[in-house]
Tab-separated table of C-alpha atoms in Angstrom:
chain	number	residue	atom	x	y	z
G	230	MET	CA	-0.247	0.251	-0.013
G	231	ARG	CA	3.087	1.883	1.040
G	232	ARG	CA	4.679	2.298	-2.433
G	233	ARG	CA	1.338	2.250	-4.525
G	234	VAL	CA	0.486	6.127	-2.627
G	235	LEU	CA	4.802	6.125	-3.731
G	236	LEU	CA	4.349	5.417	-6.917
G	237	THR	CA	1.122	7.874	-6.582
G	238	ALA	CA	3.009	11.283	-5.483
G	239	CYS	CA	6.043	10.387	-7.617
G	240	ALA	CA	4.185	10.469	-10.517
G	241	ALA	CA	1.883	13.186	-9.307
G	242	TRP	CA	4.870	16.062	-8.502
G	243	PHE	CA	6.876	14.229	-12.448
G	244	ALA	CA	3.305	15.206	-14.503
G	245	ALA	CA	2.191	18.042	-12.270
G	246	PRO	CA	5.136	20.393	-13.884
G	247	VAL	CA	4.595	19.121	-17.995
G	248	ASP	CA	0.657	20.459	-16.597
G	249	ALA	CA	1.439	23.090	-15.774
G	250	ARG	CA	3.906	24.408	-19.038
G	251	GLU	CA	0.757	22.705	-21.095
G	252	GLN	CA	-1.808	25.115	-19.454
G	253	THR	CA	0.961	28.040	-19.333
G	254	ALA	CA	1.026	27.461	-23.114
G	255	ARG	CA	-3.106	27.186	-23.904
G	256	ARG	CA	-3.097	31.331	-22.127
G	257	MET	CA	-0.271	32.478	-24.343
G	258	TYR	CA	-1.802	34.684	-26.395
G	259	ARG	CA	-0.512	34.622	-29.919
G	260	ILE	CA	0.115	37.570	-32.014
G	261	GLY	CA	0.789	37.105	-36.000
G	262	TRP	CA	2.297	39.747	-37.050
G	263	LEU	CA	2.599	40.201	-40.790
G	264	VAL	CA	5.439	42.066	-43.046
G	265	PRO	CA	5.178	42.937	-46.439
G	266	GLY	CA	9.779	43.129	-46.509
G	267	SER	CA	12.878	42.156	-44.479
G	268	PRO	CA	13.837	42.426	-40.816
G	269	THR	CA	15.216	46.188	-40.920
G	270	PRO	CA	15.929	48.155	-37.408
G	271	ASP	CA	13.416	49.847	-38.675
G	272	GLY	CA	11.468	47.762	-38.636
G	273	ALA	CA	12.216	46.279	-35.529
G	274	ARG	CA	12.596	49.891	-33.775
G	275	LEU	CA	8.491	50.322	-33.810
G	276	GLN	CA	7.490	46.480	-32.939
G	277	ASP	CA	10.283	46.884	-29.639
G	278	SER	CA	7.747	50.024	-29.344
G	279	PHE	CA	5.049	47.937	-29.629
G	280	ARG	CA	6.198	45.298	-26.835
G	281	GLU	CA	6.572	48.542	-25.017
G	282	GLY	CA	3.211	49.456	-24.687
G	283	LEU	CA	2.222	45.616	-24.377
G	284	ARG	CA	5.082	45.255	-20.715
G	285	MET	CA	3.200	49.260	-19.863
G	286	LEU	CA	-0.321	47.970	-19.502
G	287	GLY	CA	1.420	44.373	-17.816
G	288	HIS	CA	1.594	42.038	-20.001
G	289	VAL	CA	4.395	40.267	-20.708
G	290	GLU	CA	6.297	38.070	-23.404
G	291	GLY	CA	6.720	34.458	-23.008
G	292	ARG	CA	4.587	34.442	-20.118
G	293	GLU	CA	1.862	36.394	-21.575
G	294	TYR	CA	1.879	36.509	-25.004
G	295	MET	CA	4.383	35.965	-28.594
G	296	ILE	CA	5.065	37.099	-31.053
G	297	GLU	CA	4.669	34.856	-34.674
G	298	PHE	CA	6.652	36.901	-37.770
G	299	ARG	CA	5.659	36.144	-40.894
G	300	TRP	CA	8.455	38.104	-43.651
G	301	ALA	CA	7.347	38.636	-46.976
G	302	LEU	CA	10.268	39.797	-48.069
G	303	GLY	CA	9.587	41.751	-50.685
G	304	ARG	CA	7.262	39.674	-52.690
G	305	PRO	CA	3.941	40.605	-52.495
G	306	GLU	CA	2.730	37.054	-54.011
G	307	LEU	CA	3.703	35.550	-50.609
G	308	LEU	CA	1.537	37.006	-49.091
G	309	PRO	CA	-1.948	35.528	-49.182
G	310	GLU	CA	0.255	31.472	-48.554
G	311	LEU	CA	2.130	34.357	-44.609
G	312	ALA	CA	-2.364	34.714	-43.829
G	313	ALA	CA	-3.560	31.523	-44.055
G	314	GLU	CA	-0.735	30.085	-42.406
G	315	LEU	CA	-0.367	32.748	-38.978
G	316	VAL	CA	-4.166	31.807	-39.291
G	317	ARG	CA	-3.561	28.257	-38.725
G	318	LEU	CA	-1.287	28.286	-36.630
G	319	PRO	CA	-3.946	29.586	-34.582
G	320	ALA	CA	-3.547	33.387	-34.265
G	321	ASP	CA	-5.661	35.116	-31.346
G	322	VAL	CA	-4.726	38.787	-33.878
G	323	ILE	CA	-3.234	39.523	-36.113
G	324	VAL	CA	-1.629	42.949	-36.590
G	325	THR	CA	-0.131	44.202	-40.185
G	326	VAL	CA	1.281	47.771	-41.231
G	327	THR	CA	1.383	48.640	-44.494
G	328	SER	CA	-2.338	48.491	-46.982
G	329	GLN	CA	-1.415	45.063	-48.736
G	330	THR	CA	-1.140	43.000	-45.703
G	331	ALA	CA	-4.101	43.883	-43.883
G	332	HIS	CA	-5.814	42.257	-47.570
G	333	ALA	CA	-4.073	39.751	-47.477
G	334	ALA	CA	-4.871	39.077	-44.068
G	335	LYS	CA	-8.266	40.307	-44.366
G	336	ALA	CA	-8.508	37.868	-47.095
G	337	ALA	CA	-7.104	34.990	-45.190
G	338	THR	CA	-9.666	34.746	-41.841
G	339	THR	CA	-13.155	36.993	-41.072
G	340	GLN	CA	-12.697	35.585	-37.266
G	341	VAL	CA	-9.530	36.725	-36.529
G	342	PRO	CA	-9.071	39.499	-36.123
G	343	ILE	CA	-6.792	42.031	-38.004
G	344	LEU	CA	-5.483	45.346	-36.279
G	345	PHE	CA	-3.646	47.705	-39.032
G	346	ILE	CA	-1.348	50.829	-39.220
G	347	THR	CA	-1.756	51.968	-41.939
G	348	PRO	CA	-2.062	55.440	-43.313
G	349	ASP	CA	-6.147	55.677	-45.233
G	350	PRO	CA	-7.683	52.971	-44.002
G	351	LEU	CA	-11.335	55.018	-45.849
G	352	SER	CA	-10.329	54.658	-48.935
G	353	THR	CA	-8.234	51.217	-49.159
G	354	GLY	CA	-11.463	49.109	-48.935
G	355	LEU	CA	-10.635	47.790	-45.659
G	356	VAL	CA	-13.489	49.396	-43.383
G	357	THR	CA	-16.083	51.418	-44.698
G	358	ASN	CA	-17.049	53.162	-41.354
G	359	LEU	CA	-13.990	54.249	-38.525
G	360	ALA	CA	-15.908	54.871	-36.106
G	361	ARG	CA	-17.893	51.803	-36.186
G	362	PRO	CA	-15.587	49.135	-38.120
G	363	GLU	CA	-17.220	46.141	-39.526
G	364	ALA	CA	-16.387	42.639	-39.782
G	365	ASN	CA	-12.693	41.779	-38.245
G	366	VAL	CA	-10.735	45.066	-39.173
G	367	THR	CA	-9.727	47.829	-36.594
G	368	GLY	CA	-6.997	49.951	-36.420
G	369	ILE	CA	-5.088	52.884	-36.081
G	370	THR	CA	-4.969	54.972	-38.996
G	371	MET	CA	-0.713	56.925	-40.207
G	372	LEU	CA	-2.637	60.232	-41.241
G	373	PRO	CA	-5.582	62.245	-40.593
G	374	GLY	CA	-6.938	62.011	-44.273
G	375	PRO	CA	-5.912	63.070	-47.824
G	376	GLU	CA	-6.225	66.538	-47.221
G	377	ILE	CA	-3.138	66.541	-45.125
G	378	ILE	CA	-1.599	66.838	-49.287
G	379	GLY	CA	-2.993	70.662	-48.659
G	380	LYS	CA	-0.955	70.968	-45.054
G	381	TYR	CA	3.050	69.807	-47.210
G	382	LEU	CA	2.998	71.994	-49.776
G	383	GLN	CA	1.798	74.580	-47.737
G	384	LEU	CA	4.447	74.597	-45.398
G	385	LEU	CA	6.419	74.466	-48.976
G	386	ALA	CA	5.467	76.652	-50.369
G	387	ASP	CA	6.537	78.977	-46.362
G	388	VAL	CA	9.968	77.650	-46.345
G	389	VAL	CA	10.539	78.297	-50.673
G	390	GLY	CA	10.143	81.827	-50.989
G	391	GLY	CA	8.316	81.815	-55.069
G	392	ALA	CA	8.373	78.625	-55.495
G	393	ALA	CA	5.400	77.532	-57.565
G	394	ARG	CA	6.450	74.152	-58.732
G	395	ILE	CA	6.383	71.888	-56.418
G	396	ALA	CA	6.628	68.109	-57.580
G	397	VAL	CA	5.676	65.020	-55.429
G	398	LEU	CA	6.654	61.736	-55.624
G	399	TRP	CA	3.452	59.641	-54.774
G	400	ASN	CA	3.807	55.399	-55.564
G	401	GLU	CA	1.525	54.313	-58.019
G	402	SER	CA	0.459	51.327	-57.111
G	403	SER	CA	-0.232	52.755	-54.237
G	404	PRO	CA	-4.799	53.036	-53.830
G	405	TRP	CA	-4.416	54.954	-51.350
G	406	GLN	CA	-1.850	57.459	-52.384
G	407	SER	CA	-3.965	58.225	-55.914
G	408	ALA	CA	-7.431	58.751	-53.161
G	409	MET	CA	-4.479	61.854	-52.003
G	410	MET	CA	-3.558	62.950	-55.516
G	411	GLY	CA	-7.321	64.228	-56.558
G	412	GLU	CA	-7.468	66.467	-53.274
G	413	ALA	CA	-2.960	67.639	-53.749
G	414	GLU	CA	-5.069	69.100	-57.641
G	415	ALA	CA	-7.232	70.802	-54.616
G	416	ALA	CA	-4.801	71.653	-52.589
G	417	ALA	CA	-2.210	73.357	-55.279
G	418	HIS	CA	-5.093	74.963	-56.995
G	419	ARG	CA	-5.977	77.077	-53.475
G	420	LEU	CA	-2.489	77.608	-53.473
G	421	ARG	CA	-1.683	78.615	-57.043
G	422	ILE	CA	0.859	75.966	-57.066
G	423	LYS	CA	1.995	74.249	-59.895
G	424	LEU	CA	1.586	70.687	-59.185
G	425	ILE	CA	4.354	67.958	-60.906
G	426	PRO	CA	3.252	64.104	-60.026
G	427	VAL	CA	6.174	61.834	-60.157
G	428	ALA	CA	5.099	58.598	-59.968
G	429	PHE	CA	6.688	55.100	-58.703
G	430	ARG	CA	6.869	51.857	-58.579
G	431	ASP	CA	9.721	51.334	-56.813
G	432	PRO	CA	13.287	52.846	-55.442
G	433	ASP	CA	15.247	51.668	-58.631
G	434	ASP	CA	12.305	54.096	-60.516
G	435	PHE	CA	13.563	56.528	-58.161
G	436	ALA	CA	17.254	58.135	-60.191
G	437	SER	CA	14.675	58.774	-62.930
G	438	SER	CA	12.647	60.713	-60.605
G	439	PHE	CA	13.930	63.296	-59.663
G	440	ALA	CA	16.238	63.351	-62.781
G	441	ARG	CA	11.565	64.458	-64.656
G	442	MET	CA	11.035	66.594	-62.080
G	443	LYS	CA	14.635	68.825	-62.990
G	444	THR	CA	13.131	68.809	-65.519
G	445	ALA	CA	10.377	70.096	-65.488
G	446	ARG	CA	11.403	72.792	-62.825
G	447	ALA	CA	10.777	71.840	-59.849
G	448	ASP	CA	11.352	74.335	-56.733
G	449	ALA	CA	10.515	71.528	-54.344
G	450	VAL	CA	9.475	68.295	-53.822
G	451	VAL	CA	7.340	66.329	-50.804
G	452	ALA	CA	7.019	62.610	-51.224
G	453	LEU	CA	4.316	61.107	-49.803
G	454	PRO	CA	4.824	58.431	-47.558
G	455	ASP	CA	4.725	55.135	-48.275
G	456	ALA	CA	6.689	52.210	-46.706
G	457	THR	CA	9.158	52.963	-49.375
G	458	THR	CA	9.573	56.357	-48.960
G	459	PHE	CA	10.692	55.287	-45.515
G	460	VAL	CA	13.091	52.808	-46.087
G	461	HIS	CA	14.450	54.397	-48.383
G	462	ARG	CA	14.337	57.401	-47.256
G	463	LYS	CA	18.323	58.081	-47.125
G	464	ARG	CA	18.402	58.062	-50.847
G	465	LEU	CA	15.161	59.778	-51.551
G	466	VAL	CA	16.932	62.840	-48.911
G	467	ASP	CA	20.365	62.181	-50.845
G	468	LEU	CA	19.159	62.658	-54.400
G	469	ALA	CA	17.042	65.879	-53.237
G	470	LEU	CA	20.208	67.439	-51.941
G	471	GLN	CA	21.872	66.538	-55.316
G	472	HIS	CA	19.852	68.688	-57.157
G	473	ARG	CA	19.426	70.654	-55.117
G	474	LEU	CA	15.654	70.154	-54.003
G	475	PRO	CA	14.507	71.728	-50.798
G	476	ALA	CA	12.212	68.261	-49.401
G	477	LEU	CA	9.576	67.570	-47.205
G	478	LEU	CA	9.959	64.055	-45.887
G	479	THR	CA	6.597	62.472	-43.530
G	480	HIS	CA	8.710	60.375	-41.603
G	481	LEU	CA	10.204	61.908	-38.241
G	482	GLU	CA	13.515	59.833	-39.248
G	483	GLY	CA	13.710	61.580	-42.207
G	484	ALA	CA	14.990	64.550	-40.263
G	485	MET	CA	18.592	63.703	-39.136
G	486	ASP	CA	18.727	61.500	-42.773
G	487	GLY	CA	19.373	64.999	-43.758
G	488	ALA	CA	15.894	65.891	-45.621
G	489	LEU	CA	14.678	70.186	-45.660
G	490	MET	CA	11.827	69.515	-43.192
G	491	VAL	CA	10.132	66.768	-42.256
G	492	PHE	CA	5.618	66.818	-40.947
G	493	ALA	CA	4.890	63.827	-39.512
G	494	THR	CA	3.299	61.562	-36.170
G	495	ASP	CA	5.416	59.983	-34.535
G	496	LEU	CA	5.008	56.517	-35.502
G	497	ASN	CA	6.769	54.569	-32.410
G	498	VAL	CA	3.680	56.517	-30.205
G	499	LEU	CA	1.744	55.123	-32.553
G	500	PHE	CA	2.888	51.330	-31.973
G	501	ARG	CA	3.376	51.821	-28.075
G	502	ARG	CA	-1.069	52.985	-29.406
G	503	ALA	CA	-1.609	49.921	-30.920
G	504	ALA	CA	-0.285	48.071	-27.884
G	505	SER	CA	-3.806	49.134	-25.908
G	506	TYR	CA	-5.653	47.106	-28.995
G	507	VAL	CA	-4.467	44.346	-28.560
G	508	ASN	CA	-4.900	44.702	-24.701
G	509	ARG	CA	-8.742	45.258	-24.846
G	510	LEU	CA	-8.344	42.191	-27.541
G	511	MET	CA	-7.008	40.377	-25.049
G	512	LYS	CA	-9.951	41.000	-22.559
G	513	GLY	CA	-12.331	40.398	-24.486
G	514	ALA	CA	-13.121	42.891	-26.680
G	515	ALA	CA	-15.075	42.644	-30.105
G	516	VAL	CA	-13.111	44.062	-33.087
G	517	GLY	CA	-16.670	46.340	-33.802
G	518	ASP	CA	-16.348	48.278	-29.919
G	519	LEU	CA	-12.482	49.527	-30.950
G	520	PRO	CA	-13.720	52.332	-33.325
G	521	VAL	CA	-9.866	53.346	-35.445
G	522	GLU	CA	-8.277	55.396	-35.371
G	523	GLN	CA	-6.739	58.527	-36.582
G	524	PRO	CA	-3.256	60.681	-34.939
G	525	THR	CA	-3.738	64.317	-33.633
G	526	THR	CA	-0.149	65.132	-33.212
G	527	PHE	CA	2.373	66.083	-36.177
G	528	ARG	CA	5.545	66.983	-35.533
G	529	LEU	CA	7.606	69.441	-37.544
G	530	ALA	CA	10.913	68.785	-37.877
G	531	ILE	CA	13.744	71.930	-39.814
G	532	ASN	CA	17.183	70.543	-40.941
G	533	MET	CA	19.546	74.189	-40.611
G	534	LYS	CA	22.128	72.705	-42.244
G	535	THR	CA	20.289	71.541	-45.270
G	536	ALA	CA	19.451	74.513	-45.099
G	537	LYS	CA	22.692	75.956	-45.455
G	538	ALA	CA	23.384	73.752	-47.868
G	539	LEU	CA	20.486	75.323	-49.648
G	540	GLY	CA	20.958	78.874	-50.051
G	541	LEU	CA	17.671	78.744	-47.876
G	542	THR	CA	16.978	80.741	-44.826
G	543	ILE	CA	13.790	79.274	-43.016
G	544	PRO	CA	11.187	82.146	-42.436
G	545	PRO	CA	11.673	82.881	-38.151
G	546	ALA	CA	7.915	81.567	-38.317
G	547	ILE	CA	8.781	78.537	-38.860
G	548	LEU	CA	10.733	78.325	-37.169
G	549	ALA	CA	8.821	79.539	-34.022
G	550	ARG	CA	6.102	76.510	-34.903
G	551	ALA	CA	9.366	73.967	-35.328
G	552	ASP	CA	8.782	70.777	-32.959
G	553	GLU	CA	12.752	70.359	-33.712
G	554	VAL	CA	16.108	72.234	-34.695
G	555	ILE	CA	18.923	70.206	-35.660
G	556	GLU	CA	21.405	72.805	-36.344
């Protein structure tokens, strides 16, 4: 009898850690993360901001949640299968950071919540109602709407005295940028500016794009926000300086890379904010009860070294409005 009790106790002792581990694994919240490109330092920094947001809400990676990354390595044809793979895991939520990845995830499931961080979910058809997103898709926009192009053009016109011809570099494969170009024409008309649309498809087009701007006698250029202009912003800055074109970029990191001006929201803040969505989903919130959020704070940064190299004097009123001045 004593031997049977001892064996039972030993079996329970050995079994307990395994059961505990299995229970922990069942409780682990699985976050799928679908990426169109490859791992990059910029991407890692934004992912860390997301982790920081979860940590601030009391969630510990490896204990309460895990992140499953899937990288398309610049091959969009891989996105449908990668999204389906995340659904099969199964992921409890799928985070996407471009319209293309969000649509791939949306096509893969109607059950798993999809959290996007993209410029304009309305014009790309991800949602039709920001206040009450339908189906299983919600998230955060990087822009308040296409009308922000008017602000970009106004800033350049104010800084570059006599800028009558402004080029807009845009990705012609982006549906939402097509919508923004329509607003750009209207804004240029109001500001009495000649708009020079210059389209590209990939970063290899940048050199010829800037050559076209110079041929069209552009006085300045704004590069619309896009994953390509974000990742390859240093190349854009170098080309702008080479052609002596004052450039406004739409990612904050561009100011340190040498862009004359940057007007943008802080992506790190948006990714930390995205963590609050996951926190609420963890606690059982329905996607339809999580409105799409739009940024309300934008920062203006001016690079004085670049201004000097271009022979520009920044108006005192613009300097007074700047959140950051890089000497």
